Coordinates of C-alpha atoms in Angstrom, one line a residue:
Chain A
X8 CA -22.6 28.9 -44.6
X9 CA -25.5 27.4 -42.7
X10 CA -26.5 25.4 -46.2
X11 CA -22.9 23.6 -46.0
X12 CA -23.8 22.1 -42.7
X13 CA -26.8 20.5 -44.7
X14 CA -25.6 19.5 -47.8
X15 CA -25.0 16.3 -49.3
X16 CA -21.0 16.7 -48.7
X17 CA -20.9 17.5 -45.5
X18 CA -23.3 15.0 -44.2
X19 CA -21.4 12.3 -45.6
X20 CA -18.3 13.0 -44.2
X21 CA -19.6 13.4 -40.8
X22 CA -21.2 9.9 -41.5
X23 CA -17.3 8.4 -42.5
X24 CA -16.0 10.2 -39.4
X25 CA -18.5 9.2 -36.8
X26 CA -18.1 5.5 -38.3
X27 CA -14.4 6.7 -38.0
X28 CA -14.4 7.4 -34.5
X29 CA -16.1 4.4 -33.4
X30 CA -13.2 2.5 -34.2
X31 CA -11.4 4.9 -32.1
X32 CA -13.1 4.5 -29.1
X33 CA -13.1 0.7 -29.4
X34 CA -9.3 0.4 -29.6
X35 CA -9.2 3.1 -26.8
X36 CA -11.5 1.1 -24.6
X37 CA -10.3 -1.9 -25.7
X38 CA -6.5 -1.2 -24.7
X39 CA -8.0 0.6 -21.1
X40 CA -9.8 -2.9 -20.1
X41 CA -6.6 -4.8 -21.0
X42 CA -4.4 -2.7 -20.1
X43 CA -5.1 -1.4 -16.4
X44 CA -5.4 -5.2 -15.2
X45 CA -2.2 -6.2 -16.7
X46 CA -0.2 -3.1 -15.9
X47 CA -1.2 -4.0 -12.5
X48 CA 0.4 -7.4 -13.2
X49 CA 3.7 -6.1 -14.8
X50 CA 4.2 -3.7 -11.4
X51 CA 3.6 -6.7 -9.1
X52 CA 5.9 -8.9 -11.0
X53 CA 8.5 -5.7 -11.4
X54 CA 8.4 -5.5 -7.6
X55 CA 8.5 -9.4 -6.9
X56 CA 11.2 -10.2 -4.2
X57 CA 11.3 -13.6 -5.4
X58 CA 14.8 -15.2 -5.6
X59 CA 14.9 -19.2 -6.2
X60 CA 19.1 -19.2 -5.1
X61 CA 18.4 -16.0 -2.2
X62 CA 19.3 -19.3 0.4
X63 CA 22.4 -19.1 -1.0
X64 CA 23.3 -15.5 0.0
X65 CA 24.9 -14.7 3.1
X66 CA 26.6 -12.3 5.3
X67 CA 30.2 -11.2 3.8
X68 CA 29.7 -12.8 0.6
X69 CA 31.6 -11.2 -2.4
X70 CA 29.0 -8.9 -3.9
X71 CA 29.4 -10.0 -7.4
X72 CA 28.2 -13.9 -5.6
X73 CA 25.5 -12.3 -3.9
X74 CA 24.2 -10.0 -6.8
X75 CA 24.1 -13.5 -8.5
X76 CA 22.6 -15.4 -5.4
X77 CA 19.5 -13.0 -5.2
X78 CA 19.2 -12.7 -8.5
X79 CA 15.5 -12.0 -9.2
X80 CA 13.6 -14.0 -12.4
X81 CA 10.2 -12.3 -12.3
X82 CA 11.5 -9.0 -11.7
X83 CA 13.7 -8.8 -14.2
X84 CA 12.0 -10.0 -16.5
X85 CA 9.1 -7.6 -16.3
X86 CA 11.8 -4.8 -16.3
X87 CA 13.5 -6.0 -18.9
X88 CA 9.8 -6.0 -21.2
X89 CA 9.1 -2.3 -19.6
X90 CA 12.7 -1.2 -21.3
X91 CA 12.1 -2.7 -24.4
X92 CA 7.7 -2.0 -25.1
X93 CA 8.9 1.7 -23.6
X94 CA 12.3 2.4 -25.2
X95 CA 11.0 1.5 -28.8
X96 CA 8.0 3.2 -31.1
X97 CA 4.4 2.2 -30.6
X98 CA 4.1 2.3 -34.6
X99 CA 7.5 -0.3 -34.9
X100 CA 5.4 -2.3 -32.0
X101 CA 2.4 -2.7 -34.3
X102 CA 4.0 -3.0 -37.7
X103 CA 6.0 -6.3 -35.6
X104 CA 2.7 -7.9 -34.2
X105 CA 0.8 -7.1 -37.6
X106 CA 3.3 -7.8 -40.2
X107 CA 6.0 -10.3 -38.9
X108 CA 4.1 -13.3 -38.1
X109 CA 3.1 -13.8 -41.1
X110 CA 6.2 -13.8 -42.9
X111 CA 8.3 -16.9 -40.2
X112 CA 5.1 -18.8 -39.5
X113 CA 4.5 -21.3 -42.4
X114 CA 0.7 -21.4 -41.9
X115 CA 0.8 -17.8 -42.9
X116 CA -0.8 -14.8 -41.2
X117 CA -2.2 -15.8 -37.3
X118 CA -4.7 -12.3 -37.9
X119 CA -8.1 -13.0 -39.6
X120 CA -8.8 -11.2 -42.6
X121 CA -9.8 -7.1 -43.0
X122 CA -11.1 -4.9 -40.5
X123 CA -11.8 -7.2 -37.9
X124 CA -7.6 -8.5 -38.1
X125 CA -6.1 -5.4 -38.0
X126 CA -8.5 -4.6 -35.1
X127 CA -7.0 -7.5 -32.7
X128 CA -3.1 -7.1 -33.9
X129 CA -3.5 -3.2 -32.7
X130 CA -5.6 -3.8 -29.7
X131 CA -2.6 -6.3 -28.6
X132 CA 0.2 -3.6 -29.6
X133 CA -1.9 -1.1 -27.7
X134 CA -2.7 -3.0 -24.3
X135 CA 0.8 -4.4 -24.4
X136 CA 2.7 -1.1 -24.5
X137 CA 0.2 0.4 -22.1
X138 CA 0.0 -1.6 -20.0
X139 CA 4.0 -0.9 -19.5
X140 CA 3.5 2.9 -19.2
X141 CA 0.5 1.8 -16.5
X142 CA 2.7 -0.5 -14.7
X143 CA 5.7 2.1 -13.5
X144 CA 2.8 4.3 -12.7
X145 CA 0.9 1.8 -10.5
X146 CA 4.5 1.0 -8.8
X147 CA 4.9 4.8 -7.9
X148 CA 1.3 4.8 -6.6
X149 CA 2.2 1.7 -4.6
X150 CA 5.6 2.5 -3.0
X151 CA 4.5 6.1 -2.2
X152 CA 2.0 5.2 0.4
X153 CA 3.9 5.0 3.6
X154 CA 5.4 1.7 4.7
X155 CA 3.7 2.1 7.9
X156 CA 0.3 1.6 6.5
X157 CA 1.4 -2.0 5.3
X158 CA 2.6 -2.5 9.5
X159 CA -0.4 -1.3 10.8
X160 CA -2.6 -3.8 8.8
X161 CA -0.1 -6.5 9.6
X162 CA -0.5 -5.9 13.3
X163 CA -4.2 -5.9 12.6
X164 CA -3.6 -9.5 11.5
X165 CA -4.9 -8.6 8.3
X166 CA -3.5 -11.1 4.9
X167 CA -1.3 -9.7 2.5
X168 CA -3.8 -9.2 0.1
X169 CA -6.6 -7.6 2.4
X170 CA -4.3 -5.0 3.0
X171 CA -3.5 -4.3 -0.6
X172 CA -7.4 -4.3 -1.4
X173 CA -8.4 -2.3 1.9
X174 CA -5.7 0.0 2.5
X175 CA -3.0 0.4 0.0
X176 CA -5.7 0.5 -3.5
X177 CA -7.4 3.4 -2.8
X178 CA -4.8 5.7 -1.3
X179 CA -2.5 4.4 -4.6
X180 CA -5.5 5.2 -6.8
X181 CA -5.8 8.7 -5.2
X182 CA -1.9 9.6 -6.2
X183 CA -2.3 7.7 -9.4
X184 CA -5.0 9.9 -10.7
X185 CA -3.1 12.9 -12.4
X186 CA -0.3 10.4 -14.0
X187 CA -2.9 7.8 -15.6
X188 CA -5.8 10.9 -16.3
X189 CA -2.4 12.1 -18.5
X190 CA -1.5 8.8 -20.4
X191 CA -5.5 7.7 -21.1
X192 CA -5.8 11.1 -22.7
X193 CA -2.5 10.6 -24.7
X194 CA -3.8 7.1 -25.4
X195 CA -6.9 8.5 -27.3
X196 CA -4.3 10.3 -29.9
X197 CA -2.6 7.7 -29.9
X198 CA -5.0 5.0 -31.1
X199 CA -4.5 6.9 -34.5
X200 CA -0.8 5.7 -35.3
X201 CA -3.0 2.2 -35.4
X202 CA -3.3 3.7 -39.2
X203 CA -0.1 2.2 -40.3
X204 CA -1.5 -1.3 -40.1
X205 CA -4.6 0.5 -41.5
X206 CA -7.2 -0.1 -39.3
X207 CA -9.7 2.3 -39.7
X208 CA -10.1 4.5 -37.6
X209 CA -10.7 8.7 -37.3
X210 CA -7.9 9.9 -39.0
X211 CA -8.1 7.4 -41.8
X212 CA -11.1 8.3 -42.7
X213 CA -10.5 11.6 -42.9
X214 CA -7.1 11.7 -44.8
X215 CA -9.6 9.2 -47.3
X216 CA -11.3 12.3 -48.1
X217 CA -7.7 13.8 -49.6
X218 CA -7.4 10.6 -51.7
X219 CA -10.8 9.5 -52.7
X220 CA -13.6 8.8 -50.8
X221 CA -17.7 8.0 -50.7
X222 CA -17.0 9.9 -54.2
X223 CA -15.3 13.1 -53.2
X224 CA -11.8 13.7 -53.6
X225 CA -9.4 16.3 -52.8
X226 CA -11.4 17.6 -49.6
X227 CA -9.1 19.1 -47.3
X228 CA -11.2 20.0 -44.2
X229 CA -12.4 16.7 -43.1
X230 CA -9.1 15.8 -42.0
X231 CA -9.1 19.2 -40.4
X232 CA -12.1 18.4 -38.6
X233 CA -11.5 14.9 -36.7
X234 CA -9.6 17.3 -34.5
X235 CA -12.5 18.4 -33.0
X236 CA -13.8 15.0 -32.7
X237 CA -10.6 14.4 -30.4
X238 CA -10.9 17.8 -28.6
X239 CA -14.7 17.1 -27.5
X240 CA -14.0 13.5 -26.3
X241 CA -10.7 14.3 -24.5
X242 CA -12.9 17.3 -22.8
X243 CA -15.2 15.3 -21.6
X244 CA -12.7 13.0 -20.2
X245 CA -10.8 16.3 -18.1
X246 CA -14.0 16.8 -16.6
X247 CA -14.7 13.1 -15.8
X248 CA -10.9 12.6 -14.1
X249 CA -11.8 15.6 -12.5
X250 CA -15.0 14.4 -11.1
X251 CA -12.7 11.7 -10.0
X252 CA -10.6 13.7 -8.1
X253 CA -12.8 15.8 -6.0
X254 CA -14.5 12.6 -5.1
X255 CA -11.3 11.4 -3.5
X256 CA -10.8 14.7 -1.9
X257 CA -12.6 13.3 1.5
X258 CA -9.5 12.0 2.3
X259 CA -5.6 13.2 2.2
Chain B
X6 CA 2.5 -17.0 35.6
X7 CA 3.6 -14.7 33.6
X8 CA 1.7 -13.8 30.6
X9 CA 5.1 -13.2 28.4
X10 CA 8.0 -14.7 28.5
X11 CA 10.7 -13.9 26.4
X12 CA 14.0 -15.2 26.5
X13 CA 17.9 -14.8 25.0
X14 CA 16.3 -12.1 21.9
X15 CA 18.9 -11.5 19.5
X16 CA 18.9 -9.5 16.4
X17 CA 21.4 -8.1 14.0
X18 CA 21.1 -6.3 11.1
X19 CA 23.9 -7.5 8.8
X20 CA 26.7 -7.0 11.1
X21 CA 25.5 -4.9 13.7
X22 CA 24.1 -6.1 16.4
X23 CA 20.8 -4.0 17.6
X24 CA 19.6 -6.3 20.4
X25 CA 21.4 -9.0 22.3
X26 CA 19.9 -11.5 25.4
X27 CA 17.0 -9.7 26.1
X28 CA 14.8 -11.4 28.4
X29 CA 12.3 -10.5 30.7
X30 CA 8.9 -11.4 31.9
X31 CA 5.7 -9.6 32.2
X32 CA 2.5 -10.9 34.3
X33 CA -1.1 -10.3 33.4
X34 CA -2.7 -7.0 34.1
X35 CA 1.0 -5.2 34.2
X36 CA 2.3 -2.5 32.8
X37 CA 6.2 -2.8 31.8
X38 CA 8.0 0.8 30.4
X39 CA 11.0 0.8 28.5
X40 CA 13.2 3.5 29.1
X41 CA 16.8 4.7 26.9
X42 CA 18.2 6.7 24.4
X43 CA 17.5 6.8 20.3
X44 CA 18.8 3.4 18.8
X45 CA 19.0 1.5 22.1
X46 CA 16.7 -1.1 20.8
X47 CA 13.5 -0.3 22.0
X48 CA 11.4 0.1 18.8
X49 CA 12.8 -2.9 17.5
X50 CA 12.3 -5.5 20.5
X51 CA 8.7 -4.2 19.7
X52 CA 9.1 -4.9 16.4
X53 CA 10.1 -8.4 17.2
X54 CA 7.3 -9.0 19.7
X55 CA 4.8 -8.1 16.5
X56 CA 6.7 -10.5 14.5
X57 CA 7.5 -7.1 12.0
X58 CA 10.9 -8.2 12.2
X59 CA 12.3 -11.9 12.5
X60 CA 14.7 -12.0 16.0
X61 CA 17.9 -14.4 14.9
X62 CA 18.0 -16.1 18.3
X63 CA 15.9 -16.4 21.3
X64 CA 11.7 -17.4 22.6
X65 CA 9.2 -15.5 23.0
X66 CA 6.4 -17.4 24.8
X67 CA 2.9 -16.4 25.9
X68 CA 0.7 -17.8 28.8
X69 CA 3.3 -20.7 28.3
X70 CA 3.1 -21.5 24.9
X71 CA 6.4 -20.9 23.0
X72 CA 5.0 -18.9 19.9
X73 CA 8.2 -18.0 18.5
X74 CA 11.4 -19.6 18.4
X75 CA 14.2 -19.2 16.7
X76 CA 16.0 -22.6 16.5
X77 CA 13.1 -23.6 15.4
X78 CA 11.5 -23.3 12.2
X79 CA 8.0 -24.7 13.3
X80 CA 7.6 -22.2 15.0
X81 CA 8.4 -19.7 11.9
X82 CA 5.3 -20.8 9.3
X83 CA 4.3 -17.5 7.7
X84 CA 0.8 -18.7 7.8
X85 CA 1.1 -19.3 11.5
X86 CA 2.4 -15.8 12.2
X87 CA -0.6 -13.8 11.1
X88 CA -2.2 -15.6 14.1
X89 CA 0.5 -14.8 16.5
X90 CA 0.5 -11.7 15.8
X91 CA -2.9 -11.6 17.4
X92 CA -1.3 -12.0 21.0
X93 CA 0.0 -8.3 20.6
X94 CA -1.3 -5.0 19.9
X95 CA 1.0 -2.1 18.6
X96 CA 0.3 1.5 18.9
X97 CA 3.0 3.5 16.2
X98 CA 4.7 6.4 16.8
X99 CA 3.4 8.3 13.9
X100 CA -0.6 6.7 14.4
X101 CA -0.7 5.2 10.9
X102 CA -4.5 5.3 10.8
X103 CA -5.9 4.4 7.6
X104 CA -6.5 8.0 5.9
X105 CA -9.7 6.9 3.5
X106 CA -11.7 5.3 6.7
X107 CA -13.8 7.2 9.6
X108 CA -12.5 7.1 13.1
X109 CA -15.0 4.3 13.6
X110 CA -14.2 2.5 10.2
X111 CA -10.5 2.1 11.9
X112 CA -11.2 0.7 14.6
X113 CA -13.8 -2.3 13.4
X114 CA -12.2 -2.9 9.8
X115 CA -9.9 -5.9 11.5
X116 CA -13.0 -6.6 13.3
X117 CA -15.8 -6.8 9.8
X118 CA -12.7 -8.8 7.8
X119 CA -12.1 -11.2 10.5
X120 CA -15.8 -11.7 11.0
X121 CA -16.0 -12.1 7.1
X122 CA -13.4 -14.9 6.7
X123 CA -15.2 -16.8 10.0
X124 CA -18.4 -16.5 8.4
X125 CA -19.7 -20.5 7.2
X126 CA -16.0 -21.4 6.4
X127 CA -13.0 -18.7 4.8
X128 CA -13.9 -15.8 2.4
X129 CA -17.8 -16.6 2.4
X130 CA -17.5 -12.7 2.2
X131 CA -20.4 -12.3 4.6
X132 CA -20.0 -9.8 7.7
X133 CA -22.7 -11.5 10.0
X134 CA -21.9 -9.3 13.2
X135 CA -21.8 -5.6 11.3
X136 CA -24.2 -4.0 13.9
X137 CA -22.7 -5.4 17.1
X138 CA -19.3 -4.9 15.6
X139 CA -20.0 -1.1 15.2
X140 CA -21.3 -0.8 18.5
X141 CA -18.4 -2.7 20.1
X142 CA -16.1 0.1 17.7
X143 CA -18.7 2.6 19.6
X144 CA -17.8 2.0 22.9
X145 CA -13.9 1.9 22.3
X146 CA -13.6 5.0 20.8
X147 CA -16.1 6.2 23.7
X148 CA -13.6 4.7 26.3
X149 CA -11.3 7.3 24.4
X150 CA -13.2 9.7 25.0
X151 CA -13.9 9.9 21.0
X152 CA -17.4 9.4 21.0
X153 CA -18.5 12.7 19.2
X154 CA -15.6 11.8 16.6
X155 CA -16.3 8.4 15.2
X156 CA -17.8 9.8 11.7
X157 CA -14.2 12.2 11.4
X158 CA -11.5 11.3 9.0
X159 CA -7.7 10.9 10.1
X160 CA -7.0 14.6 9.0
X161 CA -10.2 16.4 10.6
X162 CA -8.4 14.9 13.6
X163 CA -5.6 16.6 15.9
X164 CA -2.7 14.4 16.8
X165 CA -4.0 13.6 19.7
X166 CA -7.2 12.3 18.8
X167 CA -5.7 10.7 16.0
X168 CA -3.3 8.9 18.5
X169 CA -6.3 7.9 20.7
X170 CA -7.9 6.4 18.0
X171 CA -5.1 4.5 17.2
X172 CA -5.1 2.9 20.7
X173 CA -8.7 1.8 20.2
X174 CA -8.1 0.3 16.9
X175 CA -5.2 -1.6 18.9
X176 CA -7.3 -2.4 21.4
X177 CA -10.0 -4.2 19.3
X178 CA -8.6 -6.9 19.0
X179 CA -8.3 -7.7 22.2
X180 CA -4.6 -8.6 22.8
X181 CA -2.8 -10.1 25.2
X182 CA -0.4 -7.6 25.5
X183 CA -0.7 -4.0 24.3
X184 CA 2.4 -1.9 23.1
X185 CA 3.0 1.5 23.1
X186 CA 6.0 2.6 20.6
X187 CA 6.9 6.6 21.8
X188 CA 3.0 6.9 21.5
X189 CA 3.4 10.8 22.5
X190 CA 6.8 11.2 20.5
X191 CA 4.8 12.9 17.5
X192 CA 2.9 15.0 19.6
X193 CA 2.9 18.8 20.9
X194 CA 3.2 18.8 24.8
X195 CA -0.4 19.9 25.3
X196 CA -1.7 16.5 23.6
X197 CA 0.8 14.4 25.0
X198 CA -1.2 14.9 28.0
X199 CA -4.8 13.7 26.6
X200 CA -2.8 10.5 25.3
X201 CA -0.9 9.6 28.4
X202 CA -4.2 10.0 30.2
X203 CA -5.9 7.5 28.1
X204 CA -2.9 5.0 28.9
X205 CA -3.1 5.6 32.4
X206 CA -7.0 4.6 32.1
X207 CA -5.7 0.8 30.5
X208 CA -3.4 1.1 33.4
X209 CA -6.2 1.3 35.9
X210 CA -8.3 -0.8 34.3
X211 CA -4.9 -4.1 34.8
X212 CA -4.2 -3.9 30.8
X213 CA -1.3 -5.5 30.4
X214 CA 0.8 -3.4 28.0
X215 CA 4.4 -2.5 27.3
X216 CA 5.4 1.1 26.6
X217 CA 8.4 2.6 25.2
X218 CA 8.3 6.0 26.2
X219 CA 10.7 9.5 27.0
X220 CA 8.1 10.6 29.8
X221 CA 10.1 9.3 32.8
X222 CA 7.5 10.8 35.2
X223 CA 5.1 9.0 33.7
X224 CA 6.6 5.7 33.1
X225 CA 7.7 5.9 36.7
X226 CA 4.1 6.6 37.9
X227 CA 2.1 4.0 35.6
X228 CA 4.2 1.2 35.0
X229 CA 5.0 -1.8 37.4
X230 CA 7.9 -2.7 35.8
X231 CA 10.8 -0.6 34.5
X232 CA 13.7 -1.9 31.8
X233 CA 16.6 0.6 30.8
X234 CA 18.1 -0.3 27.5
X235 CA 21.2 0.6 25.9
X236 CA 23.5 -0.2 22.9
X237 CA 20.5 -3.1 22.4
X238 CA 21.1 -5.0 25.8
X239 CA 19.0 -4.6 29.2
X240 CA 21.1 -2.6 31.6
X241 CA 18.7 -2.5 34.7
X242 CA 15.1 -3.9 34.9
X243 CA 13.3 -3.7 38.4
X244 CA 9.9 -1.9 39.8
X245 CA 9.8 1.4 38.2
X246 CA 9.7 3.6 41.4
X247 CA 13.2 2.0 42.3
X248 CA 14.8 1.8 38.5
X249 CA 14.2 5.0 38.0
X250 CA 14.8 7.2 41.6
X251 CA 17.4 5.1 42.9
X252 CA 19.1 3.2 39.8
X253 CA 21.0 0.7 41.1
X254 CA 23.7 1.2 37.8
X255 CA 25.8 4.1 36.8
X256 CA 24.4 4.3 32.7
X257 CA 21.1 4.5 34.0
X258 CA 22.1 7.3 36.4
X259 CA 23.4 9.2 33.5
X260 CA 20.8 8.9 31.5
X261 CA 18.1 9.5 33.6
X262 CA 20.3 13.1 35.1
X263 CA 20.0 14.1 31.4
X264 CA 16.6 14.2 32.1
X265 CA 16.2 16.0 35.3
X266 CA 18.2 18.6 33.7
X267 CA 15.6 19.5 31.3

């Protein structure tokens, strides 16, 4: 038993997969760094107030004339991109970005060639539908922390966005952490349906084994054993939100 | 001269009407109660004086300077009112101290961001007083009575401290006018006490403060002034020893005999 964890075969494999997983964690970290900012955009924009023709409402207006007058641009729109990135597959998402350009743009394929393409069309898919799930998270963070914290900064004189910086983030954070600790750890499965486009990442090169690979076909087990890759990184993240979460505790 | 003037407030909230020509006047170093039944009003003329809600007719002026008025929109710039605001302090029912800050850290954080945005022109991001504003945080929360408490968080606190920290926090700023909104409404009887006596310090000490409050003994025995609201108008307003033991009007009667019953 010991001699198969030092042979030839095994070593190899663990090579592909490590090699694997590193394009795992890229799109991972990839879609995190694009996709908490812009969730955070998306909620702000799914909460905007702003309505260009709101002068026009007033008292004892039909409602149909007033849901028209207050109609709301930016926060529609962003809901109306929520319901469609979260009401359709992630894999239909990337086959779209991937695939369709290519075929109505007459200059051919926007993605550069190989790896490297296949890389950015997923890492857009990813952060894009991420940032989605992110953004109804951040808004439930946002509008669960009382309105009287927002009151009490006004009558401090404090700016709109001091008080969302110095009062509102961190408290949002705090109720954020078991939702988003959730998703990021779904996210790191996830990064695999990139496969369809087939970037190369852990699960591709596992299933390669099955086909053909580094010449050795028909090898079952490799596949079997990217799960643990998965298992040991999405441990170590557990313990890291949870290191998160006791170092909120200070405060309720 | 009075320090506040405020004239012919109005305020509706789509068709009802929840305040309607309220005026009165307060001079410097006064304390004014405001007295009357749930939904009379009350919160929200505070609400107006702290420019959380927008009145839809009337002036409110201070030291003679019209800050707010409704017929006029100069008067109305959003960038303006984060200045005005500055006149008045507000102490909430239910405290609303920041939970992730210290006791001290609540009272200075207006105090470091101000002192931030003033520093060599706006956002230089550089808190040049930090050690003087501390100690100035320090001595409020001492004045409280808090001193031993400044490193505590909001929920090591009872309500009562929590309360009194709130006032210093108000109090930072220096205001012109302090309000009080039902500051002992949240609290058990035994820390009403510890709060009222805090207020009846600023009373001693000629803060000039509003306070809408159910303790009639109290408001009777701290404030100068005394206004009975109901159904959003001013019913009776007059020195507080004479509103409330010899009301001159027969709504104010009532409502103050509900009290002596209990």
């Amino acid at each position: 038993m010991l001699s198969f964890f030092s042979s030839d075969v095994f070593r190899t494999v663990v090579g592909a997969l490590n090699t694997g997983f590193l394009q795992t964690l890229r799109l991972f970290a990839v879609t995190l760094a694009g996709a908490i900012p812009l969730g955070l955009l998306i909620s702000f924009g799914s909460m905007s107030r702003w309505a260009p023709l709101g002068f026009l409402c007033a008292e004892g207006q039909h409602p149909v004339l007033r849901a028209i007058w207050g109609f709301r641009p930016v926060s529609a729109l962003c809901r109306l991109l929520v319901w469609v990135i979260r009401g359709t597959p992630l894999m239909l998402q990337l086959i779209i970005i991937f695939f369709i350009p290519g075929m109505i743009l007459d200059s051919g394929s926007p993605w550069p060639g190989g790896e490297s393409g296949r890389f950015l069309a997923a890492a857009i898919a990813f952060i894009l539908n991420y940032a989605c799930y992110f953004s109804e998270i951040y808004r439930g963070g946002i509008q669960s922390v009382p309105l009287g914290q927002q009151e009490a900064g006004l009558v401090l004189g404090m700016t709109r966005s001091q008080i969302f910086f110095k009062v509102t983030l961190l408290q949002m954070v705090k109720r954020i952490i078991p939702p988003m600790s959730n998703e990021i750890i779904t996210l790191v499965k996830d990064t695999s349906i990139a496969r369809i486009i087939s970037l190369q990442e852990v699960i591709w090169a596992g299933y390669a084994f099955m086909k053909g690979s580094h010449g050795y076909s028909g090898l079952w087990w490799p596949l079997l054993f990217t799960g643990i890759y998965y298992l040991i990184f999405n441990g170590a993240l557990t313990l890291f939100f949870g290191w998160v979460e006791r170092r909120l505790d200070y405060f309720r | 001269m009075p320090i506040l003037d405020v004239h012919n407030i109005e305020k509706h909230f789509g068709a009802t009407r929840v305040l309607d020509d309220i005026s009165f006047s307060l001079e410097a170093g006064q304390a004014l109660a405001i007295i009357g039944s749930s939904g009379s009003g009350k919160t929200t003329l505070l609400r107006c004086l702290n420019f959380l809600e927008k009145p839809n007719g009337g002036t409110i002026a201070v030291r003679d300077k019209v800050i707010f008025d409704a017929a006029d929109p100069a008067t109305q710039r959003p960038a303006d009112i984060r200045e005005k605001r500055l006149h008045f302090g507000l102490v909430f029912q239910n405290f609303n101290l920041f939970p992730q800050y210290t006791a001290l850290q609540n009272v200075t954080l207006s105090l470091h961001l101000r002192d931030k945005e003033d520093a060599a022109g706006r956002r230089a991001g550089k808190d040049r007083h930090k050690a003087a504003i501390d100690q100035r945080g320090l001595e409020l929360l001492a004045q409280m009575g808090l001193s031993d408490r400044a490193g505590h968080y909001p929920h090591q606190l009872s309500g009562g401290q929590q309360q009194r920290v709130a006032i210093a926090r108000a109090l930072a700023l220096q205001p012109d006018v302090l309000c009080f909104d039902e500051p002992t409404s949240a609290l058990d009887p035994e820390l009403t006490g510890e709060v009222l006596k805090v207020i009846r310090g600023l009373a001693q000490q000629h803060t000039t403060m509003i306070i809408v409050t159910h303790e009639m003994a109290f408001a009777r025995d701290v404030a100068d002034q005394v206004i009975f609201m109901d159904g959003g108008v001013i019913v009776e307003q007059g020195p507080a020893q004479q509103v409330i033991e010899h009301p001159a009007q027969e709504r104010t009667r009532q409502f103050l005999s509900r009290y002596a019953e209990n």
